[in-house]
Amino acid sequence: MLKNGVFRRLWFTQTLSSVGDEIRNWAILFWVFAEADQAVFYRTALLFAEMLPVFIMAPLAGTWVDRRNPKKVLQATLVIRALMSIVLAGLIWFEQIPLLLIMLAFTCTVQQFFQPAISKLTVAAVDNEDYGTASSSVRTADTLISLAGPAIGAFVYQWWGASTSLIVDGFCFFFGSLLILKINLKPAPPAALSDSDPVPSFWKDLLEGFRYILSSPLTKRLFVLLAIMGMSTGAINLLNIYFVVNELHLDQNFLAWASTAGGIGMFAGAFGLNVLGARFKNYIQINIWGAAIMTLGLLLLTLSFSSISMLLSRIIIGIGISLLSITLSTLLMTYVPENLLGRVGSVFEGGPLATNMLSYVFFGWLYVYTGARFIFGISFILFFIAFLLAISLQSLTSPARKAQADPKETAAALFPPD
């Protein structure tokens, strides 16, 4: 895929953005942790500053991108984030924690425009049959950066301090914006309106994205599948320390080993699909395999009574997460009309985070009465349902593919009259 010059620039831009995010997040976390005397309040405030923009802005950002030139939006987000990194560095220099959190929330808000813009440019730059390979290439790099992120962030922070870390972060975004300048693409127009048609309002466009998700059997099932994955990963993230220490009676160091095993599985899944994706173009089948692998991993985790089976289950779950994440994004690019891709993709991006947070609340309450193993068993049952949903996608893809050519024909195929 990197032989494609346009995609290569998009890939490097996304990689630079991911590296910048890791440097920024870890530098601010380390600095706030030390500056606020390890206060839990500021740690919670930091999480809210990073996550609330996803809930509030993701659908709005996707709708905005669908109505604008995605290249210009992408350039603007990179330049603004580069400038905001300098502002954040200054606030750290002057030790202004409250203002830092406010500006961080603003930076994360601008960040919500990045992914829908780069997704639309990727669709314009890559042939249909290469969507999966493109997604797996990006996912492989992101997984490696996530694995190396703590080490990279800690290294930069320890050597140069928090303020300089933010300046390095800004340079990552600035170089990304320079790469975008060289891209010459003409993506599809935002909408196919005649001269006599009124321009739809922003809010009507926003609701159209939600309406499309709810009206299409394909996107509804994909969203449910993604939501279940968010709940299951939320349960693991929340309760794994209690499972390792209290139920497996292992040293807490095994928690780090479990996270590493999960990261290895995610990288293996992304890298394997990146290598083999060109041969296996049926991403519905790969999605089914991803759901099956994830279900198997959750079953093994639920039945684990030793460190070996627990670590093996985390590797299997990591593979399943990668396969599902890559195929879900590929299916969206393949079957969702391009003029709706930004707003639909943004809702799908925020969905797993929302169910993640809900699972923290619900499973945190349920854990008091049951235990981690019981909750992992619930996650296994939920993912078995998700596996059945993945199988059912096979009956929907043929009419859904026609959506890109003729929406009226697709509506008749997906929603036959009574």
Short mmCIF file of C-alpha atoms in Angstrom, two decimals:
data_model
loop_
_atom_site.label_atom_id
_atom_site.label_comp_id
_atom_site.label_asym_id
_atom_site.label_seq_id
_atom_site.Cartn_x
_atom_site.Cartn_y
_atom_site.Cartn_z
CA MET A 1 0.00 0.00 0.00
CA LEU A 2 2.86 2.41 0.69
CA LYS A 3 3.66 2.35 -3.04
CA ASN A 4 0.58 4.55 -3.44
CA GLY A 5 2.10 8.04 -3.03
CA VAL A 6 -1.06 9.71 -1.72
CA PHE A 7 -1.80 6.96 0.77
CA ARG A 8 1.86 6.98 1.86
CA ARG A 9 1.56 10.66 2.81
CA LEU A 10 -1.73 10.03 4.62
CA TRP A 11 -0.17 7.07 6.44
CA PHE A 12 2.87 9.09 7.56
CA THR A 13 0.59 11.95 8.62
CA GLN A 14 -1.55 9.61 10.73
CA THR A 15 1.57 8.01 12.22
CA LEU A 16 3.02 11.42 13.15
CA SER A 17 -0.33 12.38 14.68
CA SER A 18 -0.43 9.19 16.77
CA VAL A 19 3.15 9.72 17.99
CA GLY A 20 2.30 13.32 18.86
CA ASP A 21 -0.79 12.23 20.79
CA GLU A 22 1.23 9.73 22.82
CA ILE A 23 3.93 12.30 23.67
CA ARG A 24 1.31 14.88 24.66
CA ASN A 25 -0.86 12.54 26.72
CA TRP A 26 2.01 11.02 28.71
CA ALA A 27 3.78 14.35 29.26
CA ILE A 28 0.61 15.96 30.61
CA LEU A 29 -0.24 12.89 32.71
CA PHE A 30 3.22 12.79 34.30
CA TRP A 31 3.27 16.53 34.89
CA VAL A 32 -0.25 16.78 36.37
CA PHE A 33 0.39 13.71 38.54
CA ALA A 34 3.49 15.35 40.03
CA GLU A 35 2.22 18.94 40.13
CA ALA A 36 -1.11 18.06 41.77
CA ASP A 37 0.52 15.83 44.42
CA GLN A 38 -1.10 12.72 42.91
CA ALA A 39 -4.62 14.09 43.57
CA VAL A 40 -7.35 11.78 42.22
CA PHE A 41 -9.51 14.81 41.35
CA TYR A 42 -7.06 16.08 38.74
CA ARG A 43 -6.55 12.60 37.30
CA THR A 44 -10.35 12.36 36.85
CA ALA A 45 -10.46 15.87 35.39
CA LEU A 46 -7.72 14.89 32.94
CA LEU A 47 -9.75 11.89 31.75
CA PHE A 48 -12.83 14.07 31.28
CA ALA A 49 -10.82 16.66 29.33
CA GLU A 50 -9.66 13.92 26.94
CA MET A 51 -12.92 11.95 26.62
CA LEU A 52 -15.78 14.46 26.73
CA PRO A 53 -14.91 15.94 23.32
CA VAL A 54 -15.41 12.49 21.79
CA PHE A 55 -18.96 12.26 23.17
CA ILE A 56 -19.90 15.83 22.31
CA MET A 57 -18.01 16.60 19.12
CA ALA A 58 -17.49 13.36 17.17
CA PRO A 59 -20.88 13.35 15.32
CA LEU A 60 -20.73 17.14 14.83
CA ALA A 61 -17.18 16.92 13.47
CA GLY A 62 -18.10 14.13 11.05
CA THR A 63 -21.03 16.14 9.70
CA TRP A 64 -18.81 19.21 9.28
CA VAL A 65 -16.23 17.20 7.33
CA ASP A 66 -18.94 15.78 5.06
CA ARG A 67 -19.89 19.36 4.12
CA ARG A 68 -16.32 20.63 3.53
CA ASN A 69 -13.17 19.80 1.60
CA PRO A 70 -11.56 17.07 3.75
CA LYS A 71 -8.01 18.10 2.74
CA LYS A 72 -8.53 21.65 4.02
CA VAL A 73 -10.14 20.35 7.21
CA LEU A 74 -7.21 17.98 7.79
CA GLN A 75 -4.66 20.74 7.25
CA ALA A 76 -6.53 23.07 9.60
CA THR A 77 -6.71 20.45 12.39
CA LEU A 78 -2.99 19.72 12.16
CA VAL A 79 -1.99 23.40 12.21
CA ILE A 80 -4.34 24.23 15.11
CA ARG A 81 -3.11 21.23 17.12
CA ALA A 82 0.50 22.27 16.47
CA LEU A 83 -0.25 25.79 17.76
CA MET A 84 -2.19 24.41 20.74
CA SER A 85 0.83 22.30 21.69
CA ILE A 86 2.83 25.52 22.07
CA VAL A 87 0.02 27.00 24.18
CA LEU A 88 -0.05 23.88 26.39
CA ALA A 89 3.74 24.06 26.78
CA GLY A 90 3.39 27.66 27.99
CA LEU A 91 0.67 26.76 30.49
CA ILE A 92 2.92 24.01 31.88
CA TRP A 93 5.76 26.52 32.13
CA PHE A 94 3.53 28.86 34.16
CA GLU A 95 2.07 25.93 36.16
CA GLN A 96 -1.57 26.61 35.27
CA ILE A 97 -3.33 23.27 35.74
CA PRO A 98 -6.99 24.44 35.37
CA LEU A 99 -6.23 26.39 32.18
CA LEU A 100 -4.16 23.48 30.91
CA LEU A 101 -7.14 21.13 31.28
CA ILE A 102 -9.43 23.58 29.46
CA MET A 103 -7.00 24.00 26.58
CA LEU A 104 -6.45 20.23 26.46
CA ALA A 105 -10.21 19.76 26.08
CA PHE A 106 -10.16 22.28 23.21
CA THR A 107 -7.25 20.43 21.56
CA CYS A 108 -9.09 17.12 21.86
CA THR A 109 -12.17 18.80 20.36
CA VAL A 110 -10.18 19.89 17.30
CA GLN A 111 -8.74 16.36 17.14
CA GLN A 112 -12.23 14.95 16.45
CA PHE A 113 -12.12 16.45 12.94
CA PHE A 114 -8.91 14.59 12.08
CA GLN A 115 -10.12 11.00 11.67
CA PRO A 116 -13.22 11.62 9.49
CA ALA A 117 -11.17 13.90 7.23
CA ILE A 118 -8.33 11.41 6.76
CA SER A 119 -10.84 8.56 6.26
CA LYS A 120 -12.53 10.42 3.41
CA LEU A 121 -9.17 11.18 1.80
CA THR A 122 -8.18 7.52 2.12
CA VAL A 123 -11.38 6.46 0.34
CA ALA A 124 -10.58 8.92 -2.46
CA ALA A 125 -6.94 7.77 -2.72
CA VAL A 126 -7.35 3.97 -2.51
CA ASP A 127 -9.18 1.51 -4.76
CA ASN A 128 -12.17 -0.29 -3.26
CA GLU A 129 -10.41 -3.64 -3.11
CA ASP A 130 -7.53 -2.11 -1.13
CA TYR A 131 -9.59 -0.57 1.70
CA GLY A 132 -8.84 -3.48 4.02
CA THR A 133 -5.11 -3.42 3.35
CA ALA A 134 -5.08 0.35 3.95
CA SER A 135 -6.96 -0.04 7.24
CA SER A 136 -4.68 -2.83 8.45
CA SER A 137 -1.56 -0.79 7.54
CA VAL A 138 -2.80 2.09 9.67
CA ARG A 139 -3.87 -0.25 12.47
CA THR A 140 -0.48 -1.98 12.54
CA ALA A 141 1.34 1.35 12.95
CA ASP A 142 -1.14 2.58 15.58
CA THR A 143 -0.79 -0.62 17.59
CA LEU A 144 3.00 -0.39 17.56
CA ILE A 145 2.79 3.25 18.65
CA SER A 146 0.34 2.34 21.44
CA LEU A 147 2.72 -0.36 22.66
CA ALA A 148 5.71 1.97 22.51
CA GLY A 149 3.77 5.06 23.62
CA PRO A 150 4.48 4.83 27.36
CA ALA A 151 8.19 4.29 26.70
CA ILE A 152 8.35 7.11 24.12
CA GLY A 153 6.39 9.50 26.35
CA ALA A 154 8.43 8.66 29.45
CA PHE A 155 11.73 9.00 27.55
CA VAL A 156 10.87 12.41 26.08
CA TYR A 157 9.48 13.61 29.43
CA GLN A 158 12.50 12.44 31.43
CA TRP A 159 15.05 13.91 29.04
CA TRP A 160 13.42 17.21 28.09
CA GLY A 161 10.63 17.84 30.58
CA ALA A 162 6.94 18.48 30.03
CA SER A 163 7.14 21.81 28.18
CA THR A 164 9.71 20.60 25.65
CA SER A 165 7.71 17.39 25.19
CA LEU A 166 4.75 19.49 24.09
CA ILE A 167 6.95 21.39 21.63
CA VAL A 168 8.11 18.06 20.13
CA ASP A 169 4.44 17.11 19.95
CA GLY A 170 3.72 20.33 18.03
CA PHE A 171 6.46 19.59 15.50
CA CYS A 172 4.84 16.18 14.79
CA PHE A 173 1.60 17.91 13.80
CA PHE A 174 3.43 20.62 11.84
CA PHE A 175 5.36 18.08 9.75
CA GLY A 176 2.10 16.20 9.15
CA SER A 177 0.52 19.38 7.76
CA LEU A 178 3.48 19.77 5.35
CA LEU A 179 2.91 16.25 4.04
CA ILE A 180 -0.76 17.04 3.35
CA LEU A 181 0.22 20.11 1.28
CA LYS A 182 1.65 17.81 -1.42
CA ILE A 183 -1.55 15.79 -1.80
CA ASN A 184 -3.58 16.40 -4.96
CA LEU A 185 -6.97 14.75 -4.65
CA LYS A 186 -10.46 15.57 -5.78
CA PRO A 187 -12.75 13.72 -3.38
CA ALA A 188 -16.40 13.32 -4.21
CA PRO A 189 -18.50 16.46 -3.70
CA PRO A 190 -20.23 16.74 -0.30
CA ALA A 191 -23.66 16.23 -1.81
CA ALA A 192 -25.29 15.76 -5.20
CA LEU A 193 -27.69 18.69 -5.25
CA SER A 194 -29.11 20.41 -8.30
CA ASP A 195 -29.07 24.19 -8.60
CA SER A 196 -32.73 24.37 -7.59
CA ASP A 197 -32.34 22.21 -4.48
CA PRO A 198 -31.99 24.06 -1.17
CA VAL A 199 -28.78 23.45 0.76
CA PRO A 200 -29.65 21.24 3.75
CA SER A 201 -28.98 22.63 7.20
CA PHE A 202 -26.10 21.40 9.32
CA TRP A 203 -28.45 19.82 11.86
CA LYS A 204 -30.43 18.07 9.15
CA ASP A 205 -27.18 16.60 7.84
CA LEU A 206 -26.22 15.57 11.38
CA LEU A 207 -29.52 13.75 11.91
CA GLU A 208 -29.18 12.13 8.51
CA GLY A 209 -26.07 10.33 9.73
CA PHE A 210 -27.91 8.90 12.75
CA ARG A 211 -30.93 8.11 10.56
CA TYR A 212 -28.75 6.20 8.12
CA ILE A 213 -27.24 4.09 10.91
CA LEU A 214 -30.66 3.27 12.36
CA SER A 215 -32.36 2.59 9.02
CA SER A 216 -29.72 0.33 7.49
CA PRO A 217 -29.70 -3.26 8.82
CA LEU A 218 -26.00 -3.48 7.98
CA THR A 219 -24.86 -0.42 9.96
CA LYS A 220 -27.20 -1.25 12.85
CA ARG A 221 -25.62 -4.67 13.27
CA LEU A 222 -22.11 -3.29 12.86
CA PHE A 223 -22.81 -0.69 15.54
CA VAL A 224 -24.17 -3.30 17.95
CA LEU A 225 -21.09 -5.43 17.29
CA LEU A 226 -18.85 -2.46 18.01
CA ALA A 227 -20.80 -1.56 21.16
CA ILE A 228 -20.45 -5.11 22.50
CA MET A 229 -16.70 -4.97 21.84
CA GLY A 230 -16.55 -1.69 23.78
CA MET A 231 -18.39 -3.22 26.75
CA SER A 232 -16.21 -6.33 26.80
CA THR A 233 -12.91 -4.45 26.59
CA GLY A 234 -14.21 -2.05 29.25
CA ALA A 235 -14.89 -4.99 31.58
CA ILE A 236 -11.38 -6.35 31.01
CA ASN A 237 -9.69 -2.98 31.54
CA LEU A 238 -11.66 -2.31 34.72
CA LEU A 239 -11.54 -5.71 36.39
CA ASN A 240 -8.37 -7.37 35.20
CA ILE A 241 -6.35 -6.23 38.23
CA TYR A 242 -8.96 -7.74 40.59
CA PHE A 243 -9.11 -10.94 38.55
CA VAL A 244 -5.31 -11.33 38.54
CA VAL A 245 -4.75 -10.53 42.22
CA ASN A 246 -7.94 -11.66 43.99
CA GLU A 247 -9.16 -14.60 41.90
CA LEU A 248 -6.00 -16.01 40.29
CA HIS A 249 -3.91 -15.06 43.36
CA LEU A 250 -1.01 -13.88 41.22
CA ASP A 251 1.43 -11.05 41.82
CA GLN A 252 0.19 -7.69 40.55
CA ASN A 253 3.13 -7.64 38.12
CA PHE A 254 1.12 -10.10 36.05
CA LEU A 255 -1.25 -7.23 35.29
CA ALA A 256 1.51 -5.61 33.23
CA TRP A 257 2.26 -8.94 31.57
CA ALA A 258 -1.43 -9.29 30.70
CA SER A 259 -1.49 -5.83 29.09
CA THR A 260 1.65 -6.69 27.15
CA ALA A 261 0.10 -9.98 25.99
CA GLY A 262 -2.97 -8.08 24.78
CA GLY A 263 -0.76 -5.63 22.89
CA ILE A 264 1.18 -8.48 21.27
CA GLY A 265 -2.09 -10.05 20.16
CA MET A 266 -3.33 -6.76 18.69
CA PHE A 267 -0.09 -6.28 16.78
CA ALA A 268 -0.14 -9.89 15.54
CA GLY A 269 -3.71 -9.50 14.28
CA ALA A 270 -3.04 -6.19 12.55
CA PHE A 271 0.27 -7.29 11.04
CA GLY A 272 -1.11 -10.64 9.89
CA LEU A 273 -4.08 -9.00 8.20
CA ASN A 274 -1.79 -6.42 6.64
CA VAL A 275 0.31 -9.20 5.10
CA LEU A 276 -2.52 -11.54 4.13
CA GLY A 277 -5.28 -9.00 3.46
CA ALA A 278 -4.36 -8.70 -0.21
CA ARG A 279 -5.11 -12.42 -0.62
CA PHE A 280 -8.30 -12.58 1.44
CA LYS A 281 -10.58 -9.82 0.19
CA ASN A 282 -13.75 -11.08 1.90
CA TYR A 283 -13.79 -8.83 4.97
CA ILE A 284 -17.20 -10.12 6.04
CA GLN A 285 -15.59 -13.53 6.54
CA ILE A 286 -12.62 -11.98 8.34
CA ASN A 287 -15.07 -10.09 10.56
CA ILE A 288 -16.75 -13.38 11.45
CA TRP A 289 -13.38 -14.91 12.27
CA GLY A 290 -12.53 -11.86 14.42
CA ALA A 291 -15.77 -12.24 16.39
CA ALA A 292 -15.17 -15.99 16.78
CA ILE A 293 -11.59 -15.44 18.01
CA MET A 294 -12.74 -12.76 20.45
CA THR A 295 -15.48 -15.10 21.76
CA LEU A 296 -12.93 -17.90 22.22
CA GLY A 297 -10.55 -15.55 24.04
CA LEU A 298 -13.26 -14.39 26.45
CA LEU A 299 -14.28 -17.99 27.15
CA LEU A 300 -10.67 -18.92 27.90
CA LEU A 301 -10.29 -15.85 30.13
CA THR A 302 -13.46 -16.77 32.06
CA LEU A 303 -12.20 -20.33 32.58
CA SER A 304 -8.61 -19.33 33.40
CA PHE A 305 -7.16 -20.67 36.66
CA SER A 306 -3.47 -20.14 35.90
CA SER A 307 -1.18 -17.43 34.59
CA ILE A 308 -0.50 -19.31 31.34
CA SER A 309 -4.16 -19.62 30.30
CA MET A 310 -4.83 -16.01 31.36
CA LEU A 311 -1.95 -14.65 29.26
CA LEU A 312 -2.91 -16.84 26.30
CA SER A 313 -6.48 -15.59 26.51
CA ARG A 314 -5.27 -11.98 26.40
CA ILE A 315 -3.23 -12.69 23.25
CA ILE A 316 -6.29 -14.26 21.60
CA ILE A 317 -8.49 -11.32 22.65
CA GLY A 318 -5.93 -8.88 21.26
CA ILE A 319 -5.99 -10.67 17.89
CA GLY A 320 -9.78 -10.53 17.87
CA ILE A 321 -9.84 -6.81 18.69
CA SER A 322 -7.49 -6.02 15.80
CA LEU A 323 -9.40 -8.12 13.27
CA LEU A 324 -12.73 -6.61 14.31
CA SER A 325 -11.47 -3.02 14.37
CA ILE A 326 -9.87 -3.29 10.92
CA THR A 327 -12.79 -5.09 9.27
CA LEU A 328 -15.38 -2.74 10.79
CA SER A 329 -13.61 0.32 9.42
CA THR A 330 -13.14 -1.44 6.06
CA LEU A 331 -16.83 -2.35 5.84
CA LEU A 332 -17.82 1.23 6.61
CA MET A 333 -15.57 2.55 3.83
CA THR A 334 -16.95 -0.09 1.45
CA TYR A 335 -20.68 0.13 2.09
CA VAL A 336 -21.41 3.62 3.46
CA PRO A 337 -21.91 6.29 0.76
CA GLU A 338 -18.93 8.65 0.69
CA ASN A 339 -21.04 11.75 1.33
CA LEU A 340 -22.15 10.17 4.64
CA LEU A 341 -18.87 8.57 5.65
CA GLY A 342 -17.65 11.38 7.92
CA ARG A 343 -20.71 11.60 10.17
CA VAL A 344 -21.37 7.83 10.20
CA GLY A 345 -17.71 7.06 10.93
CA SER A 346 -17.62 9.61 13.75
CA VAL A 347 -20.59 8.00 15.47
CA PHE A 348 -18.89 4.61 15.14
CA GLU A 349 -15.70 6.08 16.59
CA GLY A 350 -17.47 7.39 19.69
CA GLY A 351 -19.68 4.31 20.15
CA PRO A 352 -17.13 1.95 21.74
CA LEU A 353 -15.86 4.72 24.03
CA ALA A 354 -19.41 5.38 25.24
CA THR A 355 -20.07 1.68 25.96
CA ASN A 356 -16.60 1.48 27.52
CA MET A 357 -17.53 4.17 30.02
CA LEU A 358 -20.95 2.63 30.66
CA SER A 359 -19.33 -0.72 31.32
CA TYR A 360 -17.05 0.92 33.90
CA VAL A 361 -20.11 2.11 35.82
CA PHE A 362 -22.32 -0.97 35.41
CA PHE A 363 -19.68 -3.68 35.84
CA GLY A 364 -18.04 -1.73 38.66
CA TRP A 365 -21.36 -1.89 40.51
CA LEU A 366 -22.00 -5.54 39.56
CA TYR A 367 -18.51 -6.65 40.62
CA VAL A 368 -19.33 -5.99 44.29
CA TYR A 369 -22.08 -8.62 44.14
CA THR A 370 -20.58 -11.17 41.75
CA GLY A 371 -16.88 -11.08 40.85
CA ALA A 372 -14.64 -10.57 37.84
CA ARG A 373 -14.98 -14.15 36.53
CA PHE A 374 -18.78 -13.89 36.45
CA ILE A 375 -18.61 -10.59 34.56
CA PHE A 376 -16.11 -12.01 32.06
CA GLY A 377 -18.64 -14.82 31.53
CA ILE A 378 -21.31 -12.21 30.74
CA SER A 379 -18.90 -10.65 28.24
CA PHE A 380 -18.43 -14.08 26.64
CA ILE A 381 -22.20 -14.50 26.21
CA LEU A 382 -22.51 -11.00 24.75
CA PHE A 383 -19.76 -11.71 22.28
CA PHE A 384 -21.32 -14.99 21.26
CA ILE A 385 -24.37 -12.90 20.30
CA ALA A 386 -22.00 -10.56 18.44
CA PHE A 387 -20.58 -13.60 16.60
CA LEU A 388 -24.10 -14.50 15.43
CA LEU A 389 -24.58 -10.89 14.31
CA ALA A 390 -21.34 -11.08 12.33
CA ILE A 391 -22.58 -14.24 10.58
CA SER A 392 -25.84 -12.49 9.70
CA LEU A 393 -23.92 -9.75 7.84
CA GLN A 394 -23.40 -12.15 4.94
CA SER A 395 -27.07 -11.88 3.97
CA LEU A 396 -26.95 -8.08 3.88
CA THR A 397 -23.81 -7.23 1.97
CA SER A 398 -25.09 -7.79 -1.57
CA PRO A 399 -27.91 -5.23 -1.40
CA ALA A 400 -25.75 -2.92 0.72
CA ARG A 401 -23.05 -2.81 -1.95
CA LYS A 402 -25.59 -1.33 -4.34
CA ALA A 403 -25.95 1.68 -2.06
CA GLN A 404 -22.99 3.36 -3.64
CA ALA A 405 -24.46 3.07 -7.12
CA ASP A 406 -28.19 3.68 -6.61
CA PRO A 407 -29.65 4.67 -3.20
CA LYS A 408 -33.22 4.11 -4.40
CA GLU A 409 -32.44 0.61 -5.62
CA THR A 410 -30.71 -0.12 -2.33
CA ALA A 411 -33.65 1.11 -0.28
CA ALA A 412 -35.90 -1.27 -2.17
CA ALA A 413 -33.44 -4.13 -1.64
CA LEU A 414 -32.86 -3.51 2.04
CA PHE A 415 -36.40 -2.48 2.92
CA PRO A 416 -38.84 -4.34 0.66
CA PRO A 417 -42.46 -3.12 0.75
CA ASP A 418 -44.95 -5.01 2.89
#
